[in-house]
Amino acid sequence: MKLADVIVDVASACLESMYTYRVNDTFDQGDYQLEVGCVVMVPLGARSVLGFVARVYTADTCACPVKRLRSIQRVCSQPYFTELQLQCAYYMARYYIAPLSACIRLFMPPGGVGKVVRAPHGEPVAGGAPTPVPVAGGTPVVPGEECVVDGARDGASVLATPPVLSIDTTLPSAPAPAPSRAWIYRGPVMHAQQDTWLEITPEGAAYAPPRNAHRQSALLDALRAGPLLLSELALQFDRATSTVNSLVKKGFITKTVQAHSYALSNVNQPHYTRPFQLNEHQHAAISCITQCMDSACGQAVVVDGVTGSGKTEVYLEAIAHCLQAGKNAIVLVPEISLTPQTVARFRGRFGNMVALLHSRLTTKERFEQWQSIYQHHARVVVGARSALFCPLRDIGLIIIDEEHVETYKQEAAPRYHARDVAWWMAQQTAATLVLGSATPSLETLEAVKRENWHHVKLATRANGAPMPPITVVDMAAEFGGGSRSMFSRTLQQALVHTLQHNHKAVLMLNQRGFARFVLCRDCGYTPECTHCSTKLTFHEVNHRLMCHHCGYSAPLPAVCPVCKSPYLKKFGAGTQRVEAELRSFLSQQIELTYEVPVVRMDADTTSARYAHERLLDEFASFETGAVLLGTQMIAKGLDFKDVTLVGIINADTTLNLPDYRSHERTFNLIEQVAGRAGRDVLPGRVILQTYNPHVLPIQAAAHYDRSAFITGELEKRRQFGYPPFTSCVNILAWGAQKEATRHALEQFRVVLMDHLASKGCTTWWVSDVLACVLEKVREIYRFHIFIKAPREAAVSAVLYELVRKRKTVAGVNIAIDVDPLSVM
């Protein structure tokens, strides 16, 4: 008789081990064979749940009475993950102290698993059956009871060692009671569809739309790089279908409708041309990457290139070499970089071998892209963080672009970092990992030394354009000199000069709203959110106070609610206020002979679908000078030839955050946004306004002296014991009752200190229980404990044992974040 070890899909502290089930000849196998990677329906206590098959074997190797085992009820799917991916899930569960089932879920097709629900009429099930037997390390479960560690399925428990497949012969003393109601499997419903592919014709390639036909121009520009699906264009361009139909009638593009078979395309391979010849730095980078791929021994290459240095061309050449060797490639990019032009650039080179995975696709579209990869139609996968877990086989190359971006770290269980998981995958598959950035993270640069990673530099822009000079303006001196404007005299003069020549400017302020806070000048009262421990931001549009964390809003009071004083002053500047003052300033400049367009991009103006792309298209369409004003969303990914000025309104926004990475974030942000200026033949310049002109991140960024910043920052982190010289863990607790949450975490800390002492972890530093910077969010109170351990310490293994033994506290959730990027 066959047996199967199953990982049940329940994020519970006491259900982390595999459970063994009997494989009967009469069970509902449907159209699928029982294999490792299949989704199955199994009984668990008094109910039925889904599970993932981790092992199938014969009863001869089982050390317990087979008759005492319960049976698999149904095979629900084809195998969705391989043995290697199963091992990856175990690695993530162990290292990030996450529920094993949550890690396995990463490899499932989007919306393609289904669920187990109660039968419509609750028919009784005849006869009880014994409970499943846990493998070694498992814990018997009280029928119907679920021990959730982190509320809302956000648990924290893992296997401390690789999976043990021997069976624990200790059986529960009594079988589970018979369930009183039936459970049924409700599978996902997927509908066949047709794909509409668009290609540009020779006439369309030569066609120049009228100046006011902005949508036609943008669509044709995207299609010049390669064929695209109509559905992909529709994601980025409002009313794309009508524009496409118009261009089809004119003969400028062709439309091909095909039955969907999860193959990506049958279009002809488009002709690919480079925008310019590769320079010596790009050739050196490509040579290093291809040598690593040819050696097939799991190496990493850090491509350290300034903005505009042609890193994408290096990626394309490396992927081409990978495909020629019979291997496949994954490319991870930040979500904001997934534009039609980005996709078309890869499709223009690799045609129908490219699949796309990101959150802006619908569940059905993501499922179909996943299936195209599963069925081996795709060989190049481009996507956001989760694309790393797609079912691509024979991986020879993994590329992570802008590897320093914090969105590669997931903030919910499993709290993994894509860079570290990709490195594990590369080592296991003998693939090459490429990490590209204009500002590599300090952890990556340290790994170059510690792990002997290759480090190649692209020191100049690919087209030979120089980096724009950066002028630092001391705003305290400006204020002392009598200037009360948020725009320094230097920035004002540069703006007028830029716009006089019909060039464009980009202004960045990382704060949306009109004012950061409102204060009563008589009594000092400041309005706060009733649901979060944060000040309310004033928004001019609706004359309201708003919370940027929970969305709470209230009208601005006419007088102070405490002392009834009418003197309520708005302090700080948000993007709305900057826009208002900018328009006022520009309207007073007699040198300007036209009304200067101002486009504002922040979370308020880009909340609607397509808004981000529509605003960028609007900015690009202006024939005169224009200003793009926005938050840090405009710091990267923008490539406009006529932008010659970048102004950073206040570089201190991230500098003063209570986080040890604040200086690194500030330096990276300045370097990234400075790269938006002077990207073509027109020279650029950057004006950086700050109240801290002499601090290291500002001075190093102003001189493009990254080595000076890295040297100073690493010395500071070594002195105070922060990564990359230590391993850090953030233990977060949250609950609706403030004192109960604090008390539960204090009790946890007592147990933690005893546990560390018993393990001989005398060099570990553990903070007291502290309120988070945002102590209350959406009526939930948050506290945390910060741990610093030696870099070589087995942090996850030590804490895992403690987490498995922890007793849950009603109403309080605790999560373990290994290698946190933020402790806010």
Coordinates of C-alpha atoms in Angstrom, one line a residue, residues 53-521:
V53 CA 2.3 16.2 -1.2
A54 CA 6.0 16.1 -0.1
R55 CA 6.7 12.4 -0.5
V56 CA 5.0 9.2 -1.9
Y57 CA 6.3 5.8 -0.9
T58 CA 5.2 2.2 -0.1
A59 CA 4.0 0.9 3.2
D60 CA 7.0 -1.4 3.6
T61 CA 9.0 1.6 4.9
C62 CA 6.4 2.7 7.4
A63 CA 7.1 2.0 11.1
C64 CA 3.5 2.3 12.3
P65 CA 0.2 0.4 11.9
V66 CA -1.1 1.4 8.5
K67 CA -4.6 0.7 9.5
R68 CA -4.5 3.5 12.0
L69 CA -3.8 6.1 9.2
R70 CA -6.5 8.1 7.6
S71 CA -6.8 8.3 3.8
I72 CA -6.3 11.0 1.2
Q73 CA -9.7 12.0 0.0
R74 CA -8.9 13.6 -3.4
V75 CA -6.1 14.6 -5.7
C76 CA -7.0 18.2 -6.7
S77 CA -4.2 19.1 -9.1
Q78 CA -1.2 18.2 -11.2
P79 CA 2.2 18.6 -9.4
Y80 CA 2.8 22.3 -8.9
F81 CA 6.3 22.2 -7.4
T82 CA 9.5 20.1 -7.8
E83 CA 11.7 18.5 -5.2
L84 CA 14.1 21.5 -5.5
Q85 CA 11.3 23.9 -4.9
L86 CA 10.2 21.9 -1.9
Q87 CA 13.7 22.2 -0.5
C88 CA 13.5 26.0 -1.2
A89 CA 10.3 26.1 0.8
Y90 CA 12.0 24.3 3.7
Y91 CA 15.0 26.7 3.5
M92 CA 12.7 29.7 3.7
A93 CA 10.6 28.2 6.5
R94 CA 13.8 27.5 8.5
Y95 CA 15.6 30.7 7.9
Y96 CA 12.7 33.2 8.0
I97 CA 10.9 31.3 10.8
A98 CA 7.8 31.2 8.7
P99 CA 4.9 28.7 8.3
L100 CA 5.9 26.0 6.0
S101 CA 2.6 26.0 4.3
A102 CA 2.9 29.7 3.6
C103 CA 6.3 29.1 1.9
I104 CA 4.8 26.3 -0.2
R105 CA 2.0 28.6 -1.2
L106 CA 4.5 30.9 -3.0
F107 CA 5.0 28.2 -5.7
M108 CA 1.2 27.7 -6.4
P109 CA -0.4 29.2 -9.5
P110 CA -2.3 32.4 -8.9
G111 CA -5.9 31.6 -8.2
G112 CA -5.3 28.0 -9.3
V113 CA -5.5 26.0 -6.0
G114 CA -9.2 26.2 -5.0
K115 CA -10.5 25.6 -1.4
V116 CA -12.3 23.2 0.9
V117 CA -15.7 24.4 2.0
R118 CA -18.7 23.0 3.9
A119 CA -21.1 21.0 1.8
P120 CA -24.2 23.0 0.8
H121 CA -26.6 20.9 2.9
G122 CA -24.2 19.7 5.6
E123 CA -24.7 16.0 4.9
P124 CA -23.3 13.8 7.7
V125 CA -20.3 11.7 7.0
A126 CA -20.6 8.0 8.0
G127 CA -18.1 6.5 10.3
G128 CA -15.1 8.1 12.1
A129 CA -11.6 7.5 11.1
P130 CA -8.3 7.6 13.0
T131 CA -6.3 10.9 13.0
P132 CA -3.3 11.3 10.8
V133 CA 0.1 10.4 12.3
P134 CA 2.6 13.2 12.4
V135 CA 6.2 12.5 11.3
A136 CA 9.0 13.0 13.8
G137 CA 8.8 16.4 15.4
G138 CA 5.0 16.7 14.8
T139 CA 2.5 17.4 17.6
P140 CA -0.9 15.7 17.9
V141 CA -3.7 18.2 17.2
V142 CA -6.8 18.6 19.2
P143 CA -9.6 18.0 16.7
G144 CA -11.1 21.3 15.4
E145 CA -8.5 23.4 17.3
E146 CA -6.1 25.7 15.5
C147 CA -3.2 27.4 17.1
V148 CA -2.4 30.5 15.0
V149 CA 0.8 32.2 16.1
D150 CA 0.4 35.4 14.1
G151 CA -3.2 36.5 13.6
A152 CA -4.7 36.3 10.1
R153 CA -2.6 33.3 9.1
D154 CA 0.7 35.2 9.7
G155 CA 2.3 32.6 11.8
A156 CA 5.9 32.1 12.8
S157 CA 7.2 28.5 13.1
V158 CA 9.4 26.3 11.0
L159 CA 11.3 23.0 10.8
A160 CA 14.6 23.5 12.5
T161 CA 16.2 20.7 10.5
P162 CA 15.8 19.4 7.0
P163 CA 12.6 17.3 6.6
V164 CA 12.7 14.1 8.6
L165 CA 10.7 11.4 6.7
S166 CA 10.7 8.6 9.3
I167 CA 7.4 8.0 11.1
D168 CA 6.8 8.6 14.7
T169 CA 5.2 5.4 16.1
T170 CA 3.6 7.2 19.0
L171 CA -0.1 7.3 18.1
P172 CA -2.8 9.5 19.7
S173 CA -4.6 7.6 22.5
A174 CA -8.0 7.9 20.8
P175 CA -9.3 8.5 17.3
A176 CA -10.9 11.8 16.3
P177 CA -14.6 12.0 16.5
A178 CA -16.6 11.6 13.3
P179 CA -17.2 14.9 11.6
S180 CA -20.8 16.0 11.7
R181 CA -20.8 17.8 8.4
A182 CA -19.4 17.0 5.0
W183 CA -16.6 19.0 3.4
I184 CA -16.1 19.4 -0.4
Y185 CA -13.4 20.6 -2.6
R186 CA -14.3 23.7 -4.7
G187 CA -11.7 24.0 -7.5
P188 CA -10.7 27.1 -9.4
V189 CA -12.8 28.0 -12.4
M190 CA -10.7 29.1 -15.4
H191 CA -12.1 30.1 -18.8
A192 CA -10.5 29.8 -22.1
Q193 CA -9.7 33.0 -23.8
Q194 CA -8.4 34.5 -27.0
D195 CA -5.2 36.6 -27.3
T196 CA -5.0 39.7 -29.4
W197 CA -1.4 40.4 -30.5
L198 CA -0.4 43.7 -32.0
E199 CA 2.6 44.4 -34.3
I200 CA 3.7 47.6 -35.9
T201 CA 3.8 47.7 -39.8
P202 CA 6.6 49.4 -41.8
E203 CA 4.2 52.2 -42.5
G204 CA 3.5 52.6 -38.8
A205 CA 7.2 52.6 -37.9
A206 CA 7.7 55.5 -40.3
Y207 CA 4.6 57.4 -39.2
A208 CA 4.9 60.5 -37.1
P209 CA 1.5 61.2 -35.3
P210 CA 0.3 64.8 -34.9
R211 CA 1.6 66.7 -31.8
N212 CA -1.7 66.4 -30.0
A213 CA -2.1 62.6 -30.7
H214 CA -0.2 61.7 -27.5
R215 CA -1.8 58.3 -27.1
Q216 CA -1.1 57.2 -30.6
S217 CA 2.5 58.3 -30.2
A218 CA 2.9 56.4 -27.0
L219 CA 1.4 53.2 -28.4
L220 CA 3.5 53.3 -31.5
D221 CA 6.6 53.9 -29.4
A222 CA 5.9 50.9 -27.3
L223 CA 5.2 48.7 -30.4
R224 CA 8.4 49.8 -32.1
A225 CA 10.3 47.9 -29.5
G226 CA 8.4 44.6 -30.2
P227 CA 4.9 43.0 -30.3
L228 CA 2.6 43.3 -27.3
L229 CA -0.7 41.9 -26.1
L230 CA -3.6 44.2 -26.3
S231 CA -4.4 43.4 -22.7
E232 CA -0.9 44.5 -21.7
L233 CA -1.3 47.9 -23.4
A234 CA -4.7 48.3 -21.9
L235 CA -3.1 48.0 -18.4
Q236 CA -1.0 51.1 -19.1
F237 CA -3.0 53.3 -21.5
D238 CA -6.5 54.5 -20.9
R239 CA -8.9 53.8 -23.8
A240 CA -6.2 51.8 -25.6
T241 CA -8.7 49.7 -27.6
S242 CA -10.1 52.7 -29.5
T243 CA -6.7 54.0 -30.3
V244 CA -5.6 50.6 -31.5
N245 CA -8.6 50.2 -33.7
S246 CA -7.9 53.6 -35.2
L247 CA -4.3 52.7 -36.0
V248 CA -5.4 49.3 -37.4
K249 CA -7.7 51.1 -39.9
K250 CA -4.9 53.3 -41.0
G251 CA -2.7 50.3 -41.6
F252 CA -0.1 51.3 -39.0
I253 CA -0.4 48.2 -36.8
T254 CA -1.7 44.7 -37.4
K255 CA -4.0 42.8 -35.0
T256 CA -3.8 39.0 -34.8
V257 CA -6.4 37.1 -32.7
Q258 CA -5.4 33.6 -31.7
A259 CA -7.0 30.8 -29.6
H260 CA -5.3 30.8 -26.2
S261 CA -3.3 27.7 -25.4
Y262 CA -1.1 29.2 -22.7
A263 CA 1.7 29.6 -25.3
L264 CA 2.7 33.2 -25.2
S265 CA 2.8 34.0 -28.9
N266 CA 3.2 32.7 -32.4
V267 CA 4.3 36.0 -33.9
N268 CA 7.4 36.3 -36.0
Q269 CA 10.7 37.0 -34.2
P270 CA 11.0 40.8 -34.4
H271 CA 14.2 42.4 -35.7
Y272 CA 16.3 43.8 -32.8
T273 CA 18.8 46.6 -33.0
R274 CA 20.8 48.2 -30.2
P275 CA 20.2 51.9 -29.5
F276 CA 24.0 52.3 -29.7
Q277 CA 27.2 50.3 -29.6
L278 CA 28.2 48.7 -26.4
N279 CA 31.2 50.3 -24.7
E280 CA 34.2 48.6 -23.1
H281 CA 32.6 48.6 -19.6
Q282 CA 29.5 46.8 -20.9
H283 CA 31.6 44.3 -22.8
A284 CA 33.6 43.6 -19.6
A285 CA 30.4 43.0 -17.6
I286 CA 28.9 40.7 -20.3
S287 CA 32.2 38.8 -20.4
C288 CA 32.2 38.3 -16.6
I289 CA 28.6 37.1 -16.6
T290 CA 29.0 34.7 -19.5
Q291 CA 32.1 33.1 -18.0
C292 CA 30.2 32.5 -14.8
M293 CA 27.4 30.9 -16.7
D294 CA 29.8 28.7 -18.7
S295 CA 31.5 27.5 -15.5
A296 CA 28.0 26.5 -14.1
C297 CA 29.1 26.6 -10.4
G298 CA 26.6 29.0 -8.9
Q299 CA 28.3 32.4 -8.8
A300 CA 27.1 35.9 -8.3
V301 CA 28.0 39.1 -10.3
V302 CA 27.3 42.6 -9.0
V303 CA 26.8 45.0 -11.9
D304 CA 27.5 48.4 -10.4
G305 CA 26.5 51.0 -13.0
V306 CA 25.7 54.7 -12.8
T307 CA 22.2 55.7 -13.9
G308 CA 22.0 55.5 -17.7
S309 CA 25.0 53.2 -18.0
G310 CA 23.2 50.6 -20.1
K311 CA 22.7 47.9 -17.5
T312 CA 19.6 46.6 -19.4
E313 CA 21.6 46.0 -22.5
V314 CA 24.0 43.9 -20.4
Y315 CA 21.1 41.9 -19.1
L316 CA 19.8 41.3 -22.7
E317 CA 23.2 40.0 -23.9
A318 CA 23.5 37.8 -20.9
I319 CA 20.0 36.3 -21.4
A320 CA 20.8 35.7 -25.0
H321 CA 23.9 33.7 -24.0
C322 CA 21.9 31.8 -21.4
L323 CA 19.3 30.8 -24.0
Q324 CA 21.9 29.7 -26.5
A325 CA 23.3 27.4 -23.8
G326 CA 19.8 25.7 -23.4
K327 CA 19.1 27.4 -20.1
N328 CA 16.3 29.7 -19.0
A329 CA 16.3 33.1 -17.2
I330 CA 14.4 35.1 -14.6
V331 CA 14.5 38.9 -14.5
L332 CA 13.2 40.6 -11.4
V333 CA 12.5 44.4 -11.5
P334 CA 10.8 46.8 -9.1
E335 CA 7.0 46.9 -9.8
I336 CA 7.2 50.6 -10.9
S337 CA 9.6 49.6 -13.7
L338 CA 7.2 47.2 -15.4
T339 CA 6.0 49.5 -18.2
P340 CA 5.0 48.5 -21.7
Q341 CA 8.3 49.8 -22.9
T342 CA 10.2 47.5 -20.5
V343 CA 8.2 44.5 -21.6
A344 CA 8.5 45.4 -25.3
R345 CA 12.3 45.7 -24.9
F346 CA 12.6 42.1 -23.8
R347 CA 9.9 40.9 -26.3
G348 CA 11.7 42.8 -29.0
R349 CA 14.8 40.7 -28.3
F350 CA 13.3 37.3 -27.3
G351 CA 9.8 37.4 -28.9
N352 CA 7.4 34.7 -27.7
M353 CA 9.7 33.3 -25.1
V354 CA 9.0 36.1 -22.6
A355 CA 6.4 35.7 -19.8
L356 CA 5.3 38.5 -17.5
L357 CA 4.3 38.2 -13.9
H358 CA 3.3 41.2 -11.7
S359 CA 0.4 42.4 -9.5
R360 CA -1.2 44.7 -12.1
L361 CA -2.3 41.7 -14.1
T362 CA -5.7 40.2 -13.1
T363 CA -5.7 36.8 -11.4
K364 CA -6.7 35.1 -14.6
E365 CA -3.9 36.8 -16.6
R366 CA -1.4 35.9 -14.0
F367 CA -2.6 32.3 -14.0
E368 CA -2.3 32.1 -17.7
Q369 CA 1.2 33.5 -17.7
W370 CA 2.1 31.0 -15.0
Q371 CA 0.7 28.2 -17.1
S372 CA 2.7 29.3 -20.1
I373 CA 5.8 28.9 -18.0
Y374 CA 4.7 25.6 -16.5
Q375 CA 4.1 24.2 -20.0
H376 CA 7.6 25.3 -21.1
H377 CA 6.4 27.9 -23.7
A378 CA 8.3 30.6 -21.9
R379 CA 12.0 30.7 -21.3
V380 CA 12.4 34.2 -20.0
V381 CA 10.3 35.4 -17.1
V382 CA 10.1 39.1 -16.3
G383 CA 8.3 40.2 -13.2
A384 CA 8.3 41.6 -9.7
R385 CA 9.4 39.8 -6.5
S386 CA 7.1 36.8 -6.6
A387 CA 8.2 35.9 -10.1
L388 CA 11.2 34.2 -8.4
F389 CA 8.9 31.3 -7.5
C390 CA 7.5 30.6 -11.0
P391 CA 7.6 27.0 -12.4
L392 CA 10.6 27.7 -14.7
R393 CA 12.9 24.7 -15.2
D394 CA 16.6 24.6 -16.1
I395 CA 17.4 28.1 -14.7
G396 CA 20.8 29.3 -15.8
L397 CA 20.5 33.0 -15.0
I398 CA 18.7 35.1 -12.3
I399 CA 18.8 38.9 -12.7
I400 CA 17.7 41.3 -10.0
D401 CA 17.6 44.9 -11.3
E402 CA 17.8 47.8 -8.8
E403 CA 18.7 45.2 -6.2
H404 CA 18.9 47.9 -3.4
V405 CA 15.1 48.6 -3.6
E406 CA 13.3 47.7 -0.4
T407 CA 10.3 46.2 -2.2
Y408 CA 12.3 43.0 -2.7
K409 CA 11.7 42.3 1.0
Q410 CA 8.3 40.9 1.8
E411 CA 6.6 42.4 4.8
A412 CA 4.2 39.6 5.5
A413 CA 5.0 35.9 6.3
P414 CA 7.1 34.5 4.9
R415 CA 9.2 37.7 5.3
Y416 CA 11.8 36.8 2.8
H417 CA 14.3 38.9 0.8
A418 CA 14.3 38.0 -2.9
R419 CA 18.0 38.6 -3.2
D420 CA 18.9 36.0 -0.5
V421 CA 16.4 33.4 -1.8
A422 CA 17.8 34.0 -5.4
W423 CA 21.3 33.4 -4.1
W424 CA 20.2 30.1 -2.5
M425 CA 18.5 29.1 -5.8
A426 CA 21.6 30.0 -7.8
Q427 CA 23.8 27.8 -5.6
Q428 CA 21.4 24.9 -5.8
T429 CA 20.9 25.0 -9.5
A430 CA 24.5 26.1 -10.5
A431 CA 22.9 29.2 -12.0
T432 CA 24.5 32.7 -12.2
L433 CA 23.0 35.5 -10.1
V434 CA 23.3 39.0 -11.4
L435 CA 22.6 42.0 -9.1
G436 CA 22.4 45.3 -10.8
S437 CA 22.1 48.8 -9.3
A438 CA 23.4 52.3 -9.5
T439 CA 23.6 52.2 -5.7
P440 CA 24.2 48.6 -4.5
S441 CA 23.2 47.9 -0.9
L442 CA 25.9 47.7 1.7
E443 CA 25.0 44.1 2.4
T444 CA 25.6 43.3 -1.3
L445 CA 28.9 45.1 -1.3
E446 CA 30.0 43.3 1.8
A447 CA 29.0 40.0 0.2
V448 CA 31.4 40.8 -2.7
K449 CA 34.2 40.6 -0.1
R450 CA 32.8 37.8 2.1
E451 CA 31.4 35.5 -0.6
N452 CA 33.9 36.4 -3.3
W453 CA 31.2 37.7 -5.6
H454 CA 32.3 39.2 -8.9
H455 CA 32.1 43.0 -9.0
V456 CA 32.0 44.8 -12.4
K457 CA 31.5 48.6 -12.7
L458 CA 29.9 50.7 -15.4
A459 CA 31.4 54.0 -14.5
T460 CA 30.0 56.1 -17.4
R461 CA 26.8 56.5 -19.1
A462 CA 26.3 54.3 -22.2
N463 CA 25.9 57.3 -24.6
G464 CA 28.9 59.2 -23.1
A465 CA 26.8 61.9 -21.5
P466 CA 28.4 63.2 -18.2
M467 CA 26.7 62.9 -14.9
P468 CA 24.9 66.2 -14.0
P469 CA 26.7 68.4 -11.4
I470 CA 25.0 68.7 -8.0
T471 CA 24.8 72.0 -6.2
V472 CA 24.1 71.9 -2.5
V473 CA 22.1 74.8 -1.0
D474 CA 22.1 75.4 2.7
M475 CA 18.4 76.3 3.5
A476 CA 19.3 77.6 7.0
A477 CA 21.6 80.2 5.4
E478 CA 18.9 81.0 2.9
F479 CA 16.5 81.6 5.8
G480 CA 19.1 83.7 7.6
G481 CA 19.6 85.8 4.5
G482 CA 15.9 86.8 4.5
S483 CA 14.5 84.3 2.1
R484 CA 11.2 82.7 3.2
S485 CA 10.4 80.7 0.1
M486 CA 10.7 76.9 -0.1
F487 CA 12.6 77.5 -3.3
S488 CA 16.1 78.7 -2.8
R489 CA 17.4 81.6 -5.0
T490 CA 19.6 79.1 -6.8
L491 CA 16.7 76.8 -7.6
Q492 CA 14.5 79.8 -8.7
Q493 CA 17.2 81.0 -11.1
A494 CA 17.8 77.5 -12.5
L495 CA 14.0 76.9 -13.0
V496 CA 13.5 80.1 -14.9
H497 CA 16.6 79.5 -17.1
T498 CA 15.5 75.9 -17.9
L499 CA 12.0 76.9 -18.8
Q500 CA 13.1 79.9 -20.9
H501 CA 14.9 77.4 -23.1
N502 CA 11.8 75.1 -23.3
H503 CA 13.5 72.4 -21.4
K504 CA 11.9 70.4 -18.6
A505 CA 12.5 70.1 -14.8
V506 CA 11.8 67.5 -12.2
L507 CA 11.2 68.5 -8.6
M508 CA 11.1 65.9 -5.8
L509 CA 9.7 66.2 -2.3
N510 CA 9.0 63.0 -0.5
Q511 CA 5.9 64.2 1.4
R512 CA 2.5 64.4 -0.1
G513 CA -0.3 66.7 1.1
F514 CA -0.2 70.4 1.7
A515 CA 1.5 70.6 5.1
R516 CA 3.0 68.0 7.4
F517 CA 1.1 69.1 10.5
V518 CA -1.0 71.9 12.0
L519 CA -0.1 73.5 15.3
C520 CA -1.8 75.9 17.6
R521 CA 0.6 78.8 18.3

